[in-house]
XYZ file of C-alpha atoms in Angstrom:
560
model
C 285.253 182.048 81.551
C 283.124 183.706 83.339
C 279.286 182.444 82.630
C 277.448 179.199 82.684
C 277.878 179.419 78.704
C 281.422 179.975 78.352
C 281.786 176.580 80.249
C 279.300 174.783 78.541
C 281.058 175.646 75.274
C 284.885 175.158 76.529
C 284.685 172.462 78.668
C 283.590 169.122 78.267
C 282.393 167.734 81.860
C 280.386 170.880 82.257
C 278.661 170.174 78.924
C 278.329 166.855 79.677
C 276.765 167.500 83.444
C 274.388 169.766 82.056
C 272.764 167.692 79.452
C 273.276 164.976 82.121
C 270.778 167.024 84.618
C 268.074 167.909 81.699
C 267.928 164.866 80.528
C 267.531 163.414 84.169
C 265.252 166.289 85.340
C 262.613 166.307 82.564
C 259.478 167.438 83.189
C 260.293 167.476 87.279
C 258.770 170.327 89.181
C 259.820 171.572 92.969
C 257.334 171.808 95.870
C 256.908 175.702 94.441
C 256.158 175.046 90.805
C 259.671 175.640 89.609
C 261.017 173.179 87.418
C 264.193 171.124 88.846
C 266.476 171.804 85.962
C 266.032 175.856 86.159
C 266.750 175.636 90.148
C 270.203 173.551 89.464
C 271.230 175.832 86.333
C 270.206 179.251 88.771
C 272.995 176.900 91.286
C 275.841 176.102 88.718
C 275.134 180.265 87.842
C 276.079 181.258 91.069
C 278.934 178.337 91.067
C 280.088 180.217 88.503
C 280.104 184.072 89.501
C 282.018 182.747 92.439
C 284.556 181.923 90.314
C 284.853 178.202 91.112
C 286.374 175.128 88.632
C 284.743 173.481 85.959
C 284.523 170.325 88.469
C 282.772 172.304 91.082
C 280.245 173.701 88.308
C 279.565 170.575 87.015
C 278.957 169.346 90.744
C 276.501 172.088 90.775
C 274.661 170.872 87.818
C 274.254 167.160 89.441
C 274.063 167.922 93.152
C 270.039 167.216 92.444
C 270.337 164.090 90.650
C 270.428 161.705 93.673
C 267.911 162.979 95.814
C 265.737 163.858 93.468
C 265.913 161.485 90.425
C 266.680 157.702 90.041
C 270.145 157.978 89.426
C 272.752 156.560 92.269
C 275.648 157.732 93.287
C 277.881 154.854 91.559
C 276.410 156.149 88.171
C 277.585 159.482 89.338
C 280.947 157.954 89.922
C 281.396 156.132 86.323
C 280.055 159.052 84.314
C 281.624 161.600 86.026
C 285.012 160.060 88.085
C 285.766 160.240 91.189
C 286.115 164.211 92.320
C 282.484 165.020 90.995
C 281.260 162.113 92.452
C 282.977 163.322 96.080
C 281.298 166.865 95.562
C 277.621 165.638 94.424
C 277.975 162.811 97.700
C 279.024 165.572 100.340
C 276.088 167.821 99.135
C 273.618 164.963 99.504
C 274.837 164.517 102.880
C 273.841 167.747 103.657
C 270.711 168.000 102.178
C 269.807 164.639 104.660
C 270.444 167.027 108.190
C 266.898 167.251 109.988
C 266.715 170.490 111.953
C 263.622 170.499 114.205
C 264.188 173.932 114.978
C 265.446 173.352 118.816
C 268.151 175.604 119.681
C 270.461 172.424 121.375
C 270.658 170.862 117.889
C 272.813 174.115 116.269
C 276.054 172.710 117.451
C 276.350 169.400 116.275
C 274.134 170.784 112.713
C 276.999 173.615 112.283
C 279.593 170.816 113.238
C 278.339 168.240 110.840
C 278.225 170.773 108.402
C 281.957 171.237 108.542
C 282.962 168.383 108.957
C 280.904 166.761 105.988
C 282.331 169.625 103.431
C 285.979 168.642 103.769
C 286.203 170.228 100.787
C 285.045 173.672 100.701
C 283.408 173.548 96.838
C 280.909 170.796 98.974
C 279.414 173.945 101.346
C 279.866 176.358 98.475
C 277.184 174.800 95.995
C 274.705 173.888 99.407
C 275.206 177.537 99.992
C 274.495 178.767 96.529
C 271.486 175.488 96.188
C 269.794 177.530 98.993
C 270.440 180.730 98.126
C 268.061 180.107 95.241
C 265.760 178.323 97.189
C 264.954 181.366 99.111
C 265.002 183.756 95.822
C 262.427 181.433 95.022
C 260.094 180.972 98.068
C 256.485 181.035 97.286
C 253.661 183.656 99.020
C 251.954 181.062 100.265
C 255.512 179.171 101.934
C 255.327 175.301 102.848
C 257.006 173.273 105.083
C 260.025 172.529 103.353
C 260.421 175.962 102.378
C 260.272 177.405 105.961
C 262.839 174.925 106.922
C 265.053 175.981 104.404
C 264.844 179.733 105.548
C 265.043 178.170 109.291
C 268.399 176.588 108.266
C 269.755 179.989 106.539
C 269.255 182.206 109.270
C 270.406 180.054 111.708
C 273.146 177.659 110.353
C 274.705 179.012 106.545
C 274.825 182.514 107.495
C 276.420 182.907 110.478
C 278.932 180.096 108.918
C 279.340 182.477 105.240
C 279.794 185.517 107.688
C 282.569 183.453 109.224
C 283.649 182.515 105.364
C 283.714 186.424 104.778
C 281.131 186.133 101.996
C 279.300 189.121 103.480
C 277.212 190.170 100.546
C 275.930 186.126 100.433
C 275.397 185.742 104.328
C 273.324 188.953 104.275
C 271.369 188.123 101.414
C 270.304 185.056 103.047
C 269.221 186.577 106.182
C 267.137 188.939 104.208
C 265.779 186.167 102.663
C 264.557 184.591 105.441
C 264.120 187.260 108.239
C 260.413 187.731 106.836
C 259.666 183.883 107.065
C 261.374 183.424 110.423
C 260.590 186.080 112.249
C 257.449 187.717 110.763
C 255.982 189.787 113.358
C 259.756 191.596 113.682
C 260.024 192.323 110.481
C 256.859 194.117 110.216
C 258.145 196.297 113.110
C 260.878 196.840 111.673
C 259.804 197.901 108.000
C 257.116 199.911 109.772
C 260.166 201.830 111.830
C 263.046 202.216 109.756
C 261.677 203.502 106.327
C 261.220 206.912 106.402
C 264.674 206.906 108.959
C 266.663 204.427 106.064
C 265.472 207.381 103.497
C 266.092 209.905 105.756
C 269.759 208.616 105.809
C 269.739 208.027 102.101
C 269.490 211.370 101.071
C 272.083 212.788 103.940
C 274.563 210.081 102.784
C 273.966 211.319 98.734
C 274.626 214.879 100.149
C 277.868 214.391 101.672
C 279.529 212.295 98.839
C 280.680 215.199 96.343
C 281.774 216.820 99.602
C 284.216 214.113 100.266
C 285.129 213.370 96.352
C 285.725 217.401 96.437
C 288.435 216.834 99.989
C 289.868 213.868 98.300
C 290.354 215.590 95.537
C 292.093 218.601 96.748
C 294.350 216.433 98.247
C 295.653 214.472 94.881
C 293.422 211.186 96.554
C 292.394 209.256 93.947
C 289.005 208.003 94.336
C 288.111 205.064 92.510
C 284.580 204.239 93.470
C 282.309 206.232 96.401
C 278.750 204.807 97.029
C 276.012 204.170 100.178
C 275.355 200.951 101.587
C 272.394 200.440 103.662
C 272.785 198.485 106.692
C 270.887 195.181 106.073
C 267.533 194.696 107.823
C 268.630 191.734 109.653
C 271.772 192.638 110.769
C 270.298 195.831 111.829
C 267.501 193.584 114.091
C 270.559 192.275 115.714
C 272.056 195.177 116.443
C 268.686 196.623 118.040
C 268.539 193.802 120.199
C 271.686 194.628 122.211
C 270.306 197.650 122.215
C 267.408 197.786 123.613
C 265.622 198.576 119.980
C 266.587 201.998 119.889
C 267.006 203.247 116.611
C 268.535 206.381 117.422
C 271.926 205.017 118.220
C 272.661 203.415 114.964
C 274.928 205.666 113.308
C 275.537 202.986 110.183
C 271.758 202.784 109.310
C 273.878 203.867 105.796
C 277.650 204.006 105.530
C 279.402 206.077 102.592
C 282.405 203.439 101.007
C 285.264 204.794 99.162
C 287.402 202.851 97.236
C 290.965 203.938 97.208
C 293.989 202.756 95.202
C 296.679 201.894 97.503
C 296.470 201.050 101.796
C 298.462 204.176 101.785
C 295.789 206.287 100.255
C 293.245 204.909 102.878
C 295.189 206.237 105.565
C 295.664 209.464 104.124
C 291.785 209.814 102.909
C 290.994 209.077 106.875
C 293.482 212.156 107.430
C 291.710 214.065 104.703
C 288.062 213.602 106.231
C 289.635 214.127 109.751
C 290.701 216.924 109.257
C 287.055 218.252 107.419
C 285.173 216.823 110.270
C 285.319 215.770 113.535
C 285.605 211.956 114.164
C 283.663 210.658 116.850
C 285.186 209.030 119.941
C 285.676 205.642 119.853
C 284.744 205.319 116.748
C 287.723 204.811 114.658
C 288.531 200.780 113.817
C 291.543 199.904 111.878
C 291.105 196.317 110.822
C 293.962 196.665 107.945
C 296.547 196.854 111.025
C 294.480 194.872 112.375
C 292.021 192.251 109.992
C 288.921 190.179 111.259
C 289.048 186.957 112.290
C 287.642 186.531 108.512
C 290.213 188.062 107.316
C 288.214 191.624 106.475
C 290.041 194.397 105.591
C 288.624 198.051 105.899
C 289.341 201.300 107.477
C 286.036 202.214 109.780
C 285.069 205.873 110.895
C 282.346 207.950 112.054
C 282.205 211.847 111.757
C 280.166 214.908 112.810
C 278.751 215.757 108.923
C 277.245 218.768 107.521
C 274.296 219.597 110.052
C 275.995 217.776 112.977
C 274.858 214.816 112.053
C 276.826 211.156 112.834
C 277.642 208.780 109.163
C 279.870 206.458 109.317
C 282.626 206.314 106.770
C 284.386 202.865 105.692
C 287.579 203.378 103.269
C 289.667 200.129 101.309
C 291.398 199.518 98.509
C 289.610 197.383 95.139
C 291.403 194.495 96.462
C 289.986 194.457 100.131
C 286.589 195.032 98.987
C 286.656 191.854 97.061
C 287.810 190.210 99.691
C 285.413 191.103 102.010
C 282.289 190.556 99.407
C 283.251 187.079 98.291
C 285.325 186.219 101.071
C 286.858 182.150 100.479
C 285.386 182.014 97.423
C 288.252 184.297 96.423
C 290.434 181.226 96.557
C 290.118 180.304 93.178
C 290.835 184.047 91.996
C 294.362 184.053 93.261
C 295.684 182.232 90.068
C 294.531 184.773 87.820
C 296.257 187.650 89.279
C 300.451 187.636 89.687
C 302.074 186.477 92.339
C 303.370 190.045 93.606
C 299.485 191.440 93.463
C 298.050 192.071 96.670
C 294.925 190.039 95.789
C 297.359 187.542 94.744
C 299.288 187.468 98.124
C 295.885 187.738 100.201
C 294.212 184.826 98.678
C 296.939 183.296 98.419
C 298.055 183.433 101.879
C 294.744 183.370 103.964
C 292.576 181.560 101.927
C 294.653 178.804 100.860
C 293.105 176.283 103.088
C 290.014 176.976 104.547
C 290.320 173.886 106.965
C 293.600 175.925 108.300
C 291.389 178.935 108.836
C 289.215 177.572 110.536
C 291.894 176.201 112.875
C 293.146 179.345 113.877
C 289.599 181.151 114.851
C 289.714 181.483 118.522
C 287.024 181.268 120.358
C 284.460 183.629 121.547
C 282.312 184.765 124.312
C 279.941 181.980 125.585
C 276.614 182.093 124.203
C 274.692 179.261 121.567
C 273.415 181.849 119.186
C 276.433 182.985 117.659
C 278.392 180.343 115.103
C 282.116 180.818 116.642
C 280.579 180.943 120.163
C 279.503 177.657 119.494
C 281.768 176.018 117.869
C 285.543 175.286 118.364
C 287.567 174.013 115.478
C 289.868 172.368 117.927
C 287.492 169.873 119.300
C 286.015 168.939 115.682
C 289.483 167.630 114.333
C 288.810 164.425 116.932
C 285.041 164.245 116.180
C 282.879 161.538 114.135
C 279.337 163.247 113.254
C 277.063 160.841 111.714
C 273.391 160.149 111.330
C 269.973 158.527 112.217
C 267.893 157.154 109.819
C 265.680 160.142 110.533
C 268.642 162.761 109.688
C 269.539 163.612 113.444
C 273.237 164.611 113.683
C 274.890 162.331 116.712
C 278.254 163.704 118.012
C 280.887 161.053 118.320
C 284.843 160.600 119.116
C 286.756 159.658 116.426
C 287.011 155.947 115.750
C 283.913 155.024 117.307
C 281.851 152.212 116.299
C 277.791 151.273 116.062
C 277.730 150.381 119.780
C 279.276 153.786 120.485
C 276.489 155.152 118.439
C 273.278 153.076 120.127
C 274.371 154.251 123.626
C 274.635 157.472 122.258
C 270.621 157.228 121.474
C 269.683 155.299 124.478
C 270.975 152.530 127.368
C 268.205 150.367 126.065
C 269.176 150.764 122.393
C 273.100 149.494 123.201
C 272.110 146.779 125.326
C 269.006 145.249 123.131
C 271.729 145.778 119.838
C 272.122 143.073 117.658
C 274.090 144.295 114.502
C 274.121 147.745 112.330
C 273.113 149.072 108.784
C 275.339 151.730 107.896
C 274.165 154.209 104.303
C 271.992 151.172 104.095
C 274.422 148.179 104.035
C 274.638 145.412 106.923
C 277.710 145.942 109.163
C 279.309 144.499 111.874
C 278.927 146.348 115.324
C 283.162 146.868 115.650
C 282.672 148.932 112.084
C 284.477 152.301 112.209
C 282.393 154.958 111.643
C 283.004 157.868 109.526
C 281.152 161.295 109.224
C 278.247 161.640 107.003
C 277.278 157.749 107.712
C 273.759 157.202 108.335
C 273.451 154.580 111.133
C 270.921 152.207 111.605
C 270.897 149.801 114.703
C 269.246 146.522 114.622
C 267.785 145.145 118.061
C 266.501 142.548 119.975
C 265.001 142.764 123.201
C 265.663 141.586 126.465
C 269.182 140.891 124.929
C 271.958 141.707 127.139
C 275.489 143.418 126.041
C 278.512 140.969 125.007
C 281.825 141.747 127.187
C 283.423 141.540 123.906
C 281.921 144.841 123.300
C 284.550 146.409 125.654
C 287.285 145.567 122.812
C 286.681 147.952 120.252
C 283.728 150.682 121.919
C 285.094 154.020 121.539
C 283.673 156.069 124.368
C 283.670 156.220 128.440
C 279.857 156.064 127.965
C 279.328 152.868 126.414
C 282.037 151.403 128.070
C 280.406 152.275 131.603
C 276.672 151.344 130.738
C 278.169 147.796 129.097
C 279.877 147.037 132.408
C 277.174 148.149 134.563
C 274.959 145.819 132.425
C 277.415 143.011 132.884
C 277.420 143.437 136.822
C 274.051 143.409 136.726
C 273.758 140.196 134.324
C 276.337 138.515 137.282
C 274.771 139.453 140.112
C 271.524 137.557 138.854
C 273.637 134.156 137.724
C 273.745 131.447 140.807
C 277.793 130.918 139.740
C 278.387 127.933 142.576
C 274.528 126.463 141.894
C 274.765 123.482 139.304
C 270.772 123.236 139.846
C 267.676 124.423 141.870
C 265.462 122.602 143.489
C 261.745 123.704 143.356
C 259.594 122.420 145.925
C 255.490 123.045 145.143
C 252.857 122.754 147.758
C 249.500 122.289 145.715
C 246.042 121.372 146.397
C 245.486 118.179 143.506
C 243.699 118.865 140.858
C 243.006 117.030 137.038
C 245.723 118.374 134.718
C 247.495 120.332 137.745
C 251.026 118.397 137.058
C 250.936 119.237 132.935
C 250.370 122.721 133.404
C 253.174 123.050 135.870
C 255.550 121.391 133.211
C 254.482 123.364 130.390
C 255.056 126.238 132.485
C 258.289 125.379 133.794
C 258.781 124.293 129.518
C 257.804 127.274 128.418
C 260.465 129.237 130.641
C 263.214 127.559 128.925
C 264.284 125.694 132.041
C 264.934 122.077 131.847
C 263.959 119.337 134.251
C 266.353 116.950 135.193
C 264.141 115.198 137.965
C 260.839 114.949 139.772
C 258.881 113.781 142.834
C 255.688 113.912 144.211
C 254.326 112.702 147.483
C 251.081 112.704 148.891
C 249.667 114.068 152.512
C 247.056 113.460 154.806
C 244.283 110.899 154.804
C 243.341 111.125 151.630
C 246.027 112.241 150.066
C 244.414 115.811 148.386
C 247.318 117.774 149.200
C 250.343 116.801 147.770
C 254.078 118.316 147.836
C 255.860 118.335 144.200
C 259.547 118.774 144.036
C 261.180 119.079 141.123
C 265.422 119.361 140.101
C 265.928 122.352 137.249
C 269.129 122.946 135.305
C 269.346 126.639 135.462
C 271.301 128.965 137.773
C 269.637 132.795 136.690
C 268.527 134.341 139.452
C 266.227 135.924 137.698
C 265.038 133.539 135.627
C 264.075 131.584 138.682
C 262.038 134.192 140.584
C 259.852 134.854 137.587
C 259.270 130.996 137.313
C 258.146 131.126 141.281
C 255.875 134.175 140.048
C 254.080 132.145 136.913
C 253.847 129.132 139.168
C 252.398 131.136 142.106
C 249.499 132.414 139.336
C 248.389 128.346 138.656
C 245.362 127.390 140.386
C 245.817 125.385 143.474
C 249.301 126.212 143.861
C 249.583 127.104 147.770
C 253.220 127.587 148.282
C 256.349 127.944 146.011
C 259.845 127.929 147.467
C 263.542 126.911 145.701
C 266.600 125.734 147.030
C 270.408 125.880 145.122
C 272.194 122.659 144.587
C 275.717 123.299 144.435
């Protein structure tokens, strides 16, 4: 089946999610006028040309229903059992990632994003949900939609490049380039039309020439077209640059499409032989595949006129690959076992975690999604939450007081308990990824030492003893009592506003005296026995008493 309607009519969940999501959607519009149920159909579409499940389809159908209707997930689970419910969850995660557009946040968005889609149908329908959310960006674009083409450009691309879904990550960039970058993309349009043209026509020149060298040579050619270089990707590449458009040879590449590996090797020989490759030019990544697992023989010649086009030859097989990339996973089944697609899929697609495992590591750099990101260090990593969709970066196993030091000192030491995807929780809770954390506080409330049980990470641990060496140092641990002694000048009410004080500290008095001096006995000395031994707790009592009128002197004593 390979449309929305062929699954609607064969299988039953996907009929069922779809009147599910018109019925819930009815009569709801998007931010740009289009109504809720087209955008989610437009997203199961998609689901669908990728080849994916009926599950994964019916996912796509729903993945709106939580957000943005009154239905709950637990509805999602009893109408629709557990997998759909795990697919429509993971893409609601995603949807609640804030990205305030600073570059430090990429890391632990791209992280979360991974980690969150454990599996990969969850990042497939976010990828095709905004893919149509760009198609359909207004003239007049508004907040939500300039985050969403913020998010593309900088976040799902680079990650469905990695994915080998070229055709997809370049269609997003397109998508947002314009939005993101505006004043670039007018220099660019206004630089590289008449030279994209230009290139157009020499590329439509040289085909027959190369269909008629093939030829000669018994080469079967399946399929020979142009593809233009995509206007982001071509920004990129001007950047390194130094924006000279002169030394891009690819502006447009001819592709042929050859039956077998073997014939790719021997059309390179063929159009080696017509004319000359250029030095350095000449990339092999059959022998040799991407990191992505691309397949493709690259060259560039001296053409007709002298002038440089580069040449890229693969079988049907590899170019399937390389346009849908993982989503190729759930192709494999419809081909034998002894088909090269088959085999492929079958061997470097079959789990995308695994993949992702083996990409090594790049040059340093934030910009780039491998540069930034190492598999390795995820498999140990808990990425959860605020209540305001901020991604926090966590070791595995760690708890709510792991996460409030994470946010601030003050915030771990002032915490009194935790609300985690909105449900109280004690602070020793183990947190998993996706949970949205919410820390309750109290102030001037110190850590417990029972905290050091269960926290996860050096940093808590080292603020929550600091914190409890502090809290020490300010307990009297030998002192049973203090003794305050008050020097005062009398006055009417003077000995009830020095209890209530005193009261109103929280300090108990176990005893009192007071004794006159001089003639008259106007000046008196008060001296009074308290049951507390905080240090600090004292001092600011001295401090409060000092501010009563009359008071002259204040001084304490320890009773041990």
């Amino acid at each position: 089946m390979h449309n929305l309607k062929s699954w609607i009519d064969h299988s039953p969940v996907v009929k069922k999610a779809y009147y599910f999501a018109q019925k819930t959607h009815a009569g709801q519009k998007k931010y740009n006028g289009q109504h809720f149920f087209d955008h989610v159909v437009k997203t199961a579409r998609t689901i669908t040309e990728w080849r994916l499940d009926g599950t994964a389809i019916a996912a796509a159908l729903l993945h709106d229903v939580v957000d943005h209707a009154s239905v709950t997930l637990e509805e999602v689970r009893k109408e629709f059992g557990e997998d759909i419910h795990f697919l429509v969850s993971g893409a609601s995660n995603l949807r609640t990632v804030n990205y305030r557009g600073e570059k430090g946040e990429l890391e632990n968005i791209r992280k979360f994003v991974l980690a969150t889609s454990k599996d990969i149908r969850v990042l497939l329908i976010k990828l095709a949900d905004l893919l149509d959310n760009l198609r359909s960006i207004s003239d007049r674009m508004t907040p939500k939609e300039e985050r969403h083409a913020i998010i593309a450009i900088e976040i799902y691309a680079p990650l469905a490049y990695r994915l080998g879904m070229f055709r997809l990550a370049g269609e997003l960039e397109d998508l947002s380039f314009p939005h993101v970058y505006p004043q670039e993309y007018d220099w660019l349009m206004n630089n590289i039309k008449d030279r994209y043209n230009e290139r157009e026509r020499y590329a439509q020149m040289i085909k027959p020439l190369i269909e008629e060298k093939l030829s000669k040579n018994k080469i079967k050619l399946q399929k020979i077209d142009s593809r233009a270089k995509r206007y982001y990707s071509l920004y990129r590449k001007l950047k390194k640059i130094d924006m000279d458009l002169e030394s891009v040879y690819d502006l447009v590449a001819i592709r042929c499409i050859v039956p077998t590996i073997e014939d790719c090797y021997a059309a390179l020989g063929v159009i080696h032989k017509a004319w000359q490759p250029v030095p350095g030019r000449i990339k092999d990544y059959i022998a040799l595949p991407k990191e992505n697992n691309y397949q493709s023989l690259h060259t560039s010649i001296y053409g007709p006129d002298n002038k440089i086009i580069e040449i890229q030859i693969r079988t049907p097989d590899m170019h399937n690959l390389a346009e849908n990339g993982i989503a190729a996973h759930w192709l494999y089944k419809q081909f034998p076992k002894d088909n090269y697609l088959g085999k492929q899929v079958k061997e470097k697609n079959g789990s995308w975690v695994s993949r992702l495992k083996n990409w090594r590591k790049g040059s340093s750099g934030s910009n780039n999604f491998i540069e930034s990101f190492n598999i390795d260090l995820l498999i140990e990593r808990t990425l959860v939450l605020t209540p305001k969709g901020m991604v926090v970066d966590l070791p595995q196993d760690s708890t709510p007081v792991d996460f409030a030091y994470r946010i601030h000192s003050e915030i771990g030491h002032s915490c009194i308990g935790s609300r985690i995807n909105n449900e109280n929780k004690p602070l020793h809770t183990i947190l998993k990824t996706g949970d949205v954390v919410d820390i309750l506080i109290q102030k001037n409330k110190g850590p417990s030492e029972k905290w050091l049980d269960f926290v996860k990470t050096n940093f808590a641990r080292n603020h929550i003893r600091s914190k409890l060496r502090q809290q020490k140092k300010s307990f009297l641990p030998e002192a049973k009592e203090v003794d305050l002694r008050i020097s005062v000048e009398d006055r009417i009410g003077l000995l009830k506003d020095i209890s209530e004080t005193i009261s109103r500290s929280h300090i108990n008095i176990t005893d009192h005296r007071v004794s006159a001096v001089g003639r008259k006995g106007v000046l008196k000395n008060i001296n009074i026995r308290c049951s507390v031994t905080d240090k600090n707790k004292i001092e600011k009592l001295v401090e409060k008493l000092k501010s009563l009128d009359n008071i002259k002197s204040v001084a304490y004593r320890l009773v041990r």
